[in-house]
């Protein structure tokens, strides 16, 4: 009898950590890890930060050492595209027609940058950021001289703008929002990032849209919706990503803002699981489907999917988490607050050291620690306990967060 085979379609962080977990949990069968990039799996956060600035190399971003996959008998197929899923036959099809049979399949196909459907979007010098090659191209463009225009004031746009300024470029950031990161953090905390970028010399053109890109042979200018024109030696478009659902959709899996899964990361098709950016997973704590485009979901969902593929029943219920480093401001955000009624600050945001709490129905729905590194566990406890403390206690630095969390629990 041939050994069981588990195929992992997508060789990013989620896929690599799933493969690692399969071996850690004792799976002795065949593992085929398929990725369309020419390099071994790596983490993406450095691409907009240290790697982009040239402060760290690829090996620092790689998930595992180069010899890990061979040492653990994991078939890592780089530069290889999965072109179709055949659930009825329990097979995946690769470019060139090869079919690989599986007993279980994990979809960790990630996401792709959204592009602007406007004139000039295909001009050379209009760049997006998703992979190592993209980051290399942005570094070359940013350090080549001339003004840089960043389209989008979300996480990618804000981090690329910060790194570009740190590399010495003249940077303009453009978005329809009133403050950077408004869609995630709201206007109160977004204002902190507005001031941060402004203080570091970024020109902010907020509340205005993009009309087109122009140039003779490559991008030279950005035309805005108000009629103004920005000179541009390079443009970085960071307007979000779309989950790579084509394979799953064509195979008939349930799709809803990604590949929909249950709390165990199982999809609507038997023996097929999903993890990372592509997975819209039922979250048992928040009692809704959540698709997270963040490092923590890829890091943690891959191993949970691996356990469930092996029959080790494990729900994915980690509190959503992400982090960002821009200039001297580092932060961690925990929780889920798509809507909220109040933001409470502990500490002065202008000082660069503070905690922000997002409250809905009086309950702490999310919390962000900025340059405060000793309260992560207490913030987690507050969220898990669905704490509803007096806002004045949250704001008071003399009130121990551990006591608030303990009282709520």
CSV table of C-alpha atoms in Angstrom, one decimal:
chain,number,residue,atom,x,y,z
A,1,UNK,CA,0.0,0.0,0.0
A,2,UNK,CA,1.5,3.4,-1.0
A,3,UNK,CA,1.9,6.0,1.7
A,4,UNK,CA,-0.7,8.8,2.0
A,5,UNK,CA,0.1,12.0,0.2
A,6,UNK,CA,-0.8,15.5,1.4
A,7,UNK,CA,-0.5,18.2,-1.2
A,8,UNK,CA,0.0,21.9,-0.2
A,9,UNK,CA,-0.9,24.3,-3.0
A,10,UNK,CA,0.9,27.5,-2.1
A,11,UNK,CA,4.5,27.7,-0.7
A,12,UNK,CA,4.2,30.8,1.4
A,13,UNK,CA,4.3,31.0,5.2
A,14,UNK,CA,1.0,29.1,5.7
A,15,UNK,CA,2.0,26.3,3.5
A,16,UNK,CA,5.6,26.0,4.9
A,17,UNK,CA,4.4,26.0,8.5
A,18,UNK,CA,1.7,23.4,7.6
A,19,UNK,CA,4.4,21.1,6.1
A,20,UNK,CA,6.5,21.6,9.2
A,21,UNK,CA,3.6,20.8,11.5
A,22,UNK,CA,2.7,17.6,9.6
A,23,UNK,CA,6.2,16.2,10.3
A,24,UNK,CA,6.1,17.5,13.9
A,25,UNK,CA,2.8,15.7,14.5
A,26,UNK,CA,4.3,12.5,13.2
A,27,UNK,CA,2.9,12.3,9.6
A,28,UNK,CA,5.2,9.8,7.8
A,29,UNK,CA,3.6,10.0,4.3
A,30,UNK,CA,4.5,12.1,1.3
A,31,UNK,CA,4.3,15.9,1.5
A,32,UNK,CA,4.3,17.9,-1.8
A,33,UNK,CA,4.7,21.6,-1.3
A,34,UNK,CA,4.0,23.5,-4.5
A,35,UNK,CA,4.9,27.2,-5.1
A,36,UNK,CA,5.0,29.3,-8.2
A,37,UNK,CA,7.9,31.5,-7.0
A,38,UNK,CA,11.5,30.4,-7.7
A,39,UNK,CA,12.6,30.6,-4.1
A,40,UNK,CA,11.9,28.7,-0.9
A,41,UNK,CA,9.0,29.9,1.3
A,42,UNK,CA,9.5,33.2,3.1
A,43,UNK,CA,7.7,35.7,5.3
A,44,UNK,CA,6.2,38.8,3.6
A,45,UNK,CA,6.3,41.5,6.3
A,46,UNK,CA,10.1,42.3,5.8
A,47,UNK,CA,9.3,43.1,2.1
A,48,UNK,CA,7.9,46.5,3.1
A,49,UNK,CA,10.3,47.1,5.9
A,50,UNK,CA,13.8,45.7,6.6
A,51,UNK,CA,14.3,43.8,3.4
A,52,UNK,CA,13.0,46.7,1.3
A,53,UNK,CA,15.5,49.0,3.0
A,54,UNK,CA,18.4,46.6,2.4
A,55,UNK,CA,18.9,46.1,6.2
A,56,UNK,CA,18.3,42.3,6.0
A,57,UNK,CA,18.6,39.7,3.2
A,58,UNK,CA,16.4,36.9,1.9
A,59,UNK,CA,17.7,34.3,4.4
A,60,UNK,CA,16.4,36.5,7.3
A,61,UNK,CA,12.9,36.4,5.7
A,62,UNK,CA,12.9,32.7,4.8
A,63,UNK,CA,10.7,30.5,6.9
A,64,UNK,CA,13.2,27.7,7.1
A,65,UNK,CA,16.9,27.1,6.3
A,66,UNK,CA,17.6,25.9,2.8
A,67,UNK,CA,18.2,22.3,3.9
A,68,UNK,CA,15.1,22.0,6.0
A,69,UNK,CA,12.8,20.6,3.3
A,70,UNK,CA,15.2,17.9,2.2
A,71,UNK,CA,16.1,17.0,5.8
A,72,UNK,CA,12.3,16.5,6.5
A,73,UNK,CA,11.5,14.7,3.3
A,74,UNK,CA,9.3,17.5,2.0
A,75,UNK,CA,9.0,17.7,-1.7
A,76,UNK,CA,9.4,21.5,-2.3
A,77,UNK,CA,8.5,22.3,-5.9
A,78,UNK,CA,9.4,25.9,-6.7
A,79,UNK,CA,8.6,27.6,-9.9
A,80,UNK,CA,5.6,25.3,-10.2
A,81,UNK,CA,2.0,26.3,-10.8
A,82,UNK,CA,-1.1,24.4,-9.7
A,83,UNK,CA,-3.4,24.9,-12.7
A,84,UNK,CA,-6.5,22.9,-11.6
A,85,UNK,CA,-8.1,21.0,-8.8
A,86,UNK,CA,-9.9,17.8,-9.4
A,87,UNK,CA,-11.7,17.0,-6.1
A,88,UNK,CA,-13.7,14.1,-7.6
A,89,UNK,CA,-10.4,12.4,-8.5
A,90,UNK,CA,-8.5,13.7,-5.4
A,91,UNK,CA,-5.9,15.2,-7.7
A,92,UNK,CA,-4.2,18.5,-8.4
A,93,UNK,CA,-3.0,19.3,-11.9
A,94,UNK,CA,0.3,21.1,-12.5
A,95,UNK,CA,1.4,23.3,-15.4
A,96,UNK,CA,2.5,20.8,-18.1
A,97,UNK,CA,-0.3,18.4,-17.3
A,98,UNK,CA,1.2,16.3,-14.5
A,99,UNK,CA,-1.4,15.2,-11.9
A,100,UNK,CA,-0.6,14.5,-8.3
A,101,UNK,CA,-3.0,12.4,-6.3
A,102,UNK,CA,-3.7,13.4,-2.7
A,103,UNK,CA,-5.5,12.1,0.4
A,104,UNK,CA,-5.7,15.6,1.8
A,105,UNK,CA,-5.1,19.0,0.2
A,106,UNK,CA,-4.3,22.4,1.7
A,107,UNK,CA,-5.0,25.5,-0.2
A,108,UNK,CA,-2.6,28.3,0.9
A,109,UNK,CA,-2.6,30.2,-2.4
A,110,UNK,CA,-2.5,33.6,-0.7
A,111,UNK,CA,-3.6,36.8,-2.3
A,112,UNK,CA,-2.6,39.1,-5.2
A,113,UNK,CA,-2.3,42.9,-5.3
A,114,UNK,CA,-5.3,44.8,-6.6
A,115,UNK,CA,-4.5,47.0,-9.6
A,116,UNK,CA,-6.1,50.3,-10.6
A,117,UNK,CA,-8.3,50.1,-13.7
A,118,UNK,CA,-7.1,53.5,-15.0
A,119,UNK,CA,-5.1,54.9,-17.8
A,120,UNK,CA,-1.4,54.4,-17.6
A,121,UNK,CA,-1.6,51.6,-14.9
A,122,UNK,CA,0.6,49.3,-17.1
A,123,UNK,CA,3.4,51.9,-17.6
A,124,UNK,CA,6.8,50.8,-16.5
A,125,UNK,CA,7.6,52.3,-13.1
A,126,UNK,CA,4.1,51.6,-11.8
A,127,UNK,CA,4.8,49.0,-9.1
A,128,UNK,CA,3.0,46.8,-6.6
A,129,UNK,CA,4.4,44.8,-3.7
A,130,UNK,CA,3.7,41.2,-3.0
A,131,UNK,CA,6.9,39.2,-3.5
A,132,UNK,CA,10.7,39.4,-3.3
A,133,UNK,CA,11.1,40.5,-6.9
A,134,UNK,CA,8.6,43.3,-6.3
A,135,UNK,CA,10.5,44.5,-3.2
A,136,UNK,CA,13.7,44.5,-5.1
A,137,UNK,CA,12.2,46.5,-7.9
A,138,UNK,CA,10.8,49.1,-5.5
A,139,UNK,CA,14.2,49.4,-3.8
A,140,UNK,CA,15.8,50.0,-7.1
A,141,UNK,CA,13.2,52.6,-8.1
A,142,UNK,CA,13.2,54.4,-4.8
A,143,UNK,CA,17.0,54.7,-4.6
A,144,UNK,CA,17.3,55.7,-8.3
A,145,UNK,CA,16.4,59.3,-7.6
A,146,UNK,CA,13.3,61.3,-8.3
A,147,UNK,CA,10.0,61.6,-6.5
A,148,UNK,CA,8.1,58.6,-5.4
A,149,UNK,CA,4.3,58.5,-5.2
A,150,UNK,CA,2.6,55.9,-3.1
A,151,UNK,CA,-1.1,55.2,-3.9
A,152,UNK,CA,-2.9,53.9,-0.9
A,153,UNK,CA,-2.6,54.8,2.8
A,154,UNK,CA,-3.2,51.3,4.1
A,155,UNK,CA,-0.6,49.0,5.7
A,156,UNK,CA,1.4,48.4,2.5
A,157,UNK,CA,1.2,52.0,1.4
A,158,UNK,CA,2.1,53.4,4.8
A,159,UNK,CA,5.0,51.0,5.4
A,160,UNK,CA,6.4,51.5,1.8
A,161,UNK,CA,6.2,55.3,2.3
A,162,UNK,CA,8.0,55.1,5.6
A,163,UNK,CA,10.8,52.8,4.1
A,164,UNK,CA,11.1,55.0,1.1
A,165,UNK,CA,11.6,58.1,3.2
A,166,UNK,CA,14.2,56.2,5.3
A,167,UNK,CA,16.0,55.5,2.0
A,168,UNK,CA,16.0,59.2,1.3
A,169,UNK,CA,13.3,59.5,-1.3
A,170,UNK,CA,10.9,62.4,-1.7
A,171,UNK,CA,7.5,60.7,-1.0
A,172,UNK,CA,3.9,61.7,-1.6
A,173,UNK,CA,1.1,59.4,-0.3
A,174,UNK,CA,-2.3,59.6,-1.9
A,175,UNK,CA,-5.6,58.2,-0.8
A,176,UNK,CA,-9.3,59.0,-0.7
A,177,UNK,CA,-9.3,58.6,3.1
A,178,UNK,CA,-8.9,61.5,5.5
A,179,UNK,CA,-6.1,59.9,7.5
A,180,UNK,CA,-3.8,56.9,6.9
A,181,UNK,CA,-5.1,53.5,8.0
A,182,UNK,CA,-8.5,55.0,8.6
A,183,UNK,CA,-10.3,51.9,7.3
A,184,UNK,CA,-8.7,49.7,9.9
A,185,UNK,CA,-7.8,52.0,12.8
A,186,UNK,CA,-10.4,54.7,12.4
A,187,UNK,CA,-9.9,58.5,12.4
A,188,UNK,CA,-8.6,58.7,16.0
A,189,UNK,CA,-5.6,56.4,15.7
A,190,UNK,CA,-5.2,57.2,12.0
A,191,UNK,CA,-4.5,60.7,13.0
A,192,UNK,CA,-1.4,59.5,14.8
A,193,UNK,CA,-0.1,58.0,11.6
A,194,UNK,CA,-1.0,61.1,9.7
A,195,UNK,CA,1.2,63.2,12.0
A,196,UNK,CA,3.9,60.6,12.1
A,197,UNK,CA,4.3,60.6,8.3
A,198,UNK,CA,4.0,64.3,8.1
A,199,UNK,CA,6.7,64.8,10.7
A,200,UNK,CA,9.0,62.5,8.7
A,201,UNK,CA,8.6,64.6,5.5
A,202,UNK,CA,5.9,62.7,3.6
A,203,UNK,CA,3.6,64.9,1.6
A,204,UNK,CA,0.1,63.7,2.2
A,205,UNK,CA,-2.6,64.2,-0.5
A,206,UNK,CA,-5.6,62.7,1.3
A,207,UNK,CA,-9.2,62.9,0.4
A,208,UNK,CA,-8.5,62.9,-3.3
A,209,UNK,CA,-8.6,60.1,-5.9
A,210,UNK,CA,-6.4,59.1,-8.8
A,211,UNK,CA,-7.3,60.0,-12.3
A,212,UNK,CA,-4.5,58.4,-14.4
A,213,UNK,CA,-0.8,57.9,-14.7
A,214,UNK,CA,1.1,59.5,-17.6
A,215,UNK,CA,4.5,59.3,-19.2
A,216,UNK,CA,6.4,58.7,-22.4
A,217,UNK,CA,7.6,55.1,-22.2
A,218,UNK,CA,7.4,55.0,-18.4
A,219,UNK,CA,5.6,56.7,-15.6
A,220,UNK,CA,6.4,60.4,-15.1
A,221,UNK,CA,3.4,61.8,-13.5
A,222,UNK,CA,0.2,61.1,-11.5
A,223,UNK,CA,-2.9,63.0,-12.3
A,224,UNK,CA,-5.3,63.4,-9.3
A,225,UNK,CA,-9.0,63.8,-9.3
A,226,UNK,CA,-8.8,67.5,-8.3
A,227,UNK,CA,-6.9,68.2,-11.5
A,228,UNK,CA,-3.4,68.5,-9.9
A,229,UNK,CA,-0.4,66.6,-11.2
A,230,UNK,CA,2.4,65.0,-9.2
A,231,UNK,CA,5.8,64.3,-10.8
A,232,UNK,CA,6.8,60.7,-10.3
A,233,UNK,CA,9.9,58.8,-11.1
A,234,UNK,CA,8.2,55.7,-9.5
A,235,UNK,CA,4.7,54.9,-8.3
A,236,UNK,CA,3.9,52.2,-5.8
A,237,UNK,CA,0.2,51.1,-5.8
A,238,UNK,CA,-0.9,49.6,-2.5
A,239,UNK,CA,-4.7,49.5,-2.6
A,240,UNK,CA,-5.2,46.1,-1.1
A,241,UNK,CA,-5.2,42.5,-2.2
A,242,UNK,CA,-7.7,40.0,-3.5
A,243,UNK,CA,-7.6,36.4,-2.4
A,244,UNK,CA,-6.4,34.0,-5.0
A,245,UNK,CA,-9.6,31.9,-5.3
A,246,UNK,CA,-9.5,30.9,-9.0
A,247,UNK,CA,-8.5,27.3,-8.4
A,248,UNK,CA,-11.1,26.8,-5.6
A,249,UNK,CA,-13.9,28.5,-7.5
A,250,UNK,CA,-13.3,26.5,-10.7
A,251,UNK,CA,-13.4,23.3,-8.6
A,252,UNK,CA,-16.7,24.3,-7.2
A,253,UNK,CA,-15.7,25.1,-3.6
A,254,UNK,CA,-17.8,27.6,-1.6
A,255,UNK,CA,-16.4,31.1,-2.2
A,256,UNK,CA,-17.3,34.1,-0.1
A,257,UNK,CA,-14.6,36.8,0.3
A,258,UNK,CA,-12.1,34.0,-0.1
A,259,UNK,CA,-12.4,30.2,0.3
A,260,UNK,CA,-15.0,29.7,3.0
A,261,UNK,CA,-14.0,27.3,5.8
A,262,UNK,CA,-15.4,26.0,9.1
A,263,UNK,CA,-13.7,26.6,12.4
A,264,UNK,CA,-11.4,23.7,11.6
A,265,UNK,CA,-10.3,25.2,8.3
A,266,UNK,CA,-12.1,22.6,6.3
A,267,UNK,CA,-13.7,23.8,3.0
A,268,UNK,CA,-17.0,22.7,1.4
A,269,UNK,CA,-15.1,19.9,-0.4
A,270,UNK,CA,-14.1,16.7,1.5
A,271,UNK,CA,-10.4,16.5,2.5
A,272,UNK,CA,-9.6,20.0,1.2
A,273,UNK,CA,-8.6,22.7,3.7
A,274,UNK,CA,-7.6,26.3,3.4
A,275,UNK,CA,-5.3,28.6,5.4
A,276,UNK,CA,-3.7,32.1,5.2
A,277,UNK,CA,-4.8,35.0,3.1
A,278,UNK,CA,-7.2,32.9,1.0
A,279,UNK,CA,-9.2,31.4,3.9
A,280,UNK,CA,-12.4,33.1,5.1
A,281,UNK,CA,-12.6,31.0,8.3
A,282,UNK,CA,-15.4,30.8,10.9
A,283,UNK,CA,-14.1,32.2,14.1
A,284,UNK,CA,-15.7,30.5,17.1
A,285,UNK,CA,-14.9,33.4,19.5
A,286,UNK,CA,-16.1,36.2,17.3
A,287,UNK,CA,-18.9,34.1,15.8
A,288,UNK,CA,-18.4,35.3,12.3
A,289,UNK,CA,-16.3,34.5,9.3
A,290,UNK,CA,-13.0,36.4,9.2
A,291,UNK,CA,-10.4,36.5,6.5
A,292,UNK,CA,-7.1,38.0,7.8
A,293,UNK,CA,-4.5,39.3,5.4
A,294,UNK,CA,-1.8,39.3,8.0
A,295,UNK,CA,1.3,37.4,9.0
A,296,UNK,CA,-0.3,35.9,12.1
A,297,UNK,CA,-3.1,34.1,10.2
A,298,UNK,CA,-0.6,32.4,7.9
A,299,UNK,CA,1.7,31.6,10.7
A,300,UNK,CA,-0.9,30.0,12.9
A,301,UNK,CA,-3.5,28.6,10.5
A,302,UNK,CA,-1.1,26.4,8.6
A,303,UNK,CA,-0.3,24.3,11.7
A,304,UNK,CA,-4.0,24.1,12.7
A,305,UNK,CA,-4.9,22.9,9.2
A,306,UNK,CA,-2.2,20.3,9.4
A,307,UNK,CA,-3.5,19.0,12.7
A,308,UNK,CA,-7.1,18.7,11.4
A,309,UNK,CA,-5.8,17.0,8.2
A,310,UNK,CA,-4.3,14.4,10.5
A,311,UNK,CA,-7.5,14.0,12.5
A,312,UNK,CA,-6.4,16.0,15.5
A,313,UNK,CA,-9.5,18.1,15.9
A,314,UNK,CA,-8.4,21.7,16.5
A,315,UNK,CA,-10.5,24.8,16.0
A,316,UNK,CA,-8.8,28.0,14.9
A,317,UNK,CA,-9.7,30.5,17.5
A,318,UNK,CA,-6.7,32.7,18.0
A,319,UNK,CA,-7.4,36.4,18.6
A,320,UNK,CA,-6.7,38.3,15.4
A,321,UNK,CA,-3.3,39.9,15.6
A,322,UNK,CA,-1.1,42.0,13.4
A,323,UNK,CA,1.9,44.3,13.8
A,324,UNK,CA,3.5,47.2,11.9
A,325,UNK,CA,6.8,49.2,12.2
A,326,UNK,CA,6.9,52.6,10.7
A,327,UNK,CA,9.9,54.9,11.5
A,328,UNK,CA,10.4,54.7,15.3
A,329,UNK,CA,6.7,53.7,16.0
A,330,UNK,CA,6.2,50.0,16.5
A,331,UNK,CA,2.8,48.6,17.3
A,332,UNK,CA,0.8,45.4,17.8
A,333,UNK,CA,-3.0,45.2,17.3
A,334,UNK,CA,-5.2,42.5,18.8
A,335,UNK,CA,-8.8,41.9,18.3
A,336,UNK,CA,-11.6,42.4,15.8
A,337,UNK,CA,-13.4,45.7,15.7
A,338,UNK,CA,-15.0,46.3,12.2
A,339,UNK,CA,-17.3,48.7,14.0
A,340,UNK,CA,-16.9,50.4,17.3
A,341,UNK,CA,-18.3,53.3,19.3
A,342,UNK,CA,-15.4,54.7,21.3
A,343,UNK,CA,-11.6,54.8,21.3
A,344,UNK,CA,-9.9,55.2,24.6
A,345,UNK,CA,-6.2,56.1,24.9
A,346,UNK,CA,-3.9,55.2,27.7
A,347,UNK,CA,-0.9,57.5,27.4
A,348,UNK,CA,-0.4,60.4,25.1
A,349,UNK,CA,-0.3,59.4,21.4
A,350,UNK,CA,2.0,62.4,20.7
A,351,UNK,CA,4.6,60.8,23.0
A,352,UNK,CA,4.9,57.8,20.8
A,353,UNK,CA,4.1,55.4,23.7
A,354,UNK,CA,0.4,54.6,24.2
A,355,UNK,CA,-2.3,51.9,24.2
A,356,UNK,CA,-5.5,52.4,22.3
A,357,UNK,CA,-8.7,50.5,23.0
A,358,UNK,CA,-11.7,50.1,20.7
A,359,UNK,CA,-15.0,49.7,22.5
A,360,UNK,CA,-18.3,48.5,21.2
A,361,UNK,CA,-21.3,48.1,23.5
A,362,UNK,CA,-18.9,49.0,26.2
A,363,UNK,CA,-16.8,45.9,25.6
A,364,UNK,CA,-13.1,46.0,24.6
A,365,UNK,CA,-13.2,44.7,21.0
A,366,UNK,CA,-9.6,45.5,20.1
A,367,UNK,CA,-6.5,47.0,21.5
A,368,UNK,CA,-3.2,48.3,20.1
A,369,UNK,CA,0.0,48.8,22.0
A,370,UNK,CA,2.4,51.3,20.5
A,371,UNK,CA,5.9,51.1,21.7
A,372,UNK,CA,4.6,49.5,24.9
A,373,UNK,CA,5.9,46.0,25.0
A,374,UNK,CA,4.9,44.6,28.4
A,375,UNK,CA,1.1,44.5,28.2
A,376,UNK,CA,0.4,42.1,25.3
A,377,UNK,CA,-0.7,39.2,27.6
A,378,UNK,CA,-3.0,41.5,29.6
A,379,UNK,CA,-4.6,42.9,26.4
A,380,UNK,CA,-5.2,39.4,25.2
A,381,UNK,CA,-6.9,38.5,28.5
A,382,UNK,CA,-9.1,41.6,28.3
A,383,UNK,CA,-10.3,40.6,24.8
A,384,UNK,CA,-10.8,37.0,25.7
A,385,UNK,CA,-12.8,38.0,28.8
A,386,UNK,CA,-15.0,40.4,26.7
A,387,UNK,CA,-14.2,42.9,29.4
A,388,UNK,CA,-16.3,46.0,29.8
A,389,UNK,CA,-14.4,48.2,32.2
A,390,UNK,CA,-15.0,51.8,33.0
A,391,UNK,CA,-13.3,53.8,30.2
A,392,UNK,CA,-11.7,56.0,32.8
A,393,UNK,CA,-10.0,52.9,34.2
A,394,UNK,CA,-8.7,51.9,30.8
A,395,UNK,CA,-7.3,55.4,30.3
A,396,UNK,CA,-5.7,55.6,33.8
A,397,UNK,CA,-2.0,54.4,33.6
A,398,UNK,CA,-2.1,53.7,37.4
A,399,UNK,CA,-4.9,51.1,37.0
A,400,UNK,CA,-3.3,47.7,36.4
A,401,UNK,CA,-4.6,46.1,33.2
A,402,UNK,CA,-4.0,42.7,34.8
A,403,UNK,CA,-6.5,43.6,37.5
A,404,UNK,CA,-9.1,44.8,34.9
A,405,UNK,CA,-8.6,41.5,33.0
A,406,UNK,CA,-8.8,39.4,36.1
A,407,UNK,CA,-12.0,41.2,37.3
A,408,UNK,CA,-13.6,40.6,33.9
A,409,UNK,CA,-12.6,36.9,33.8
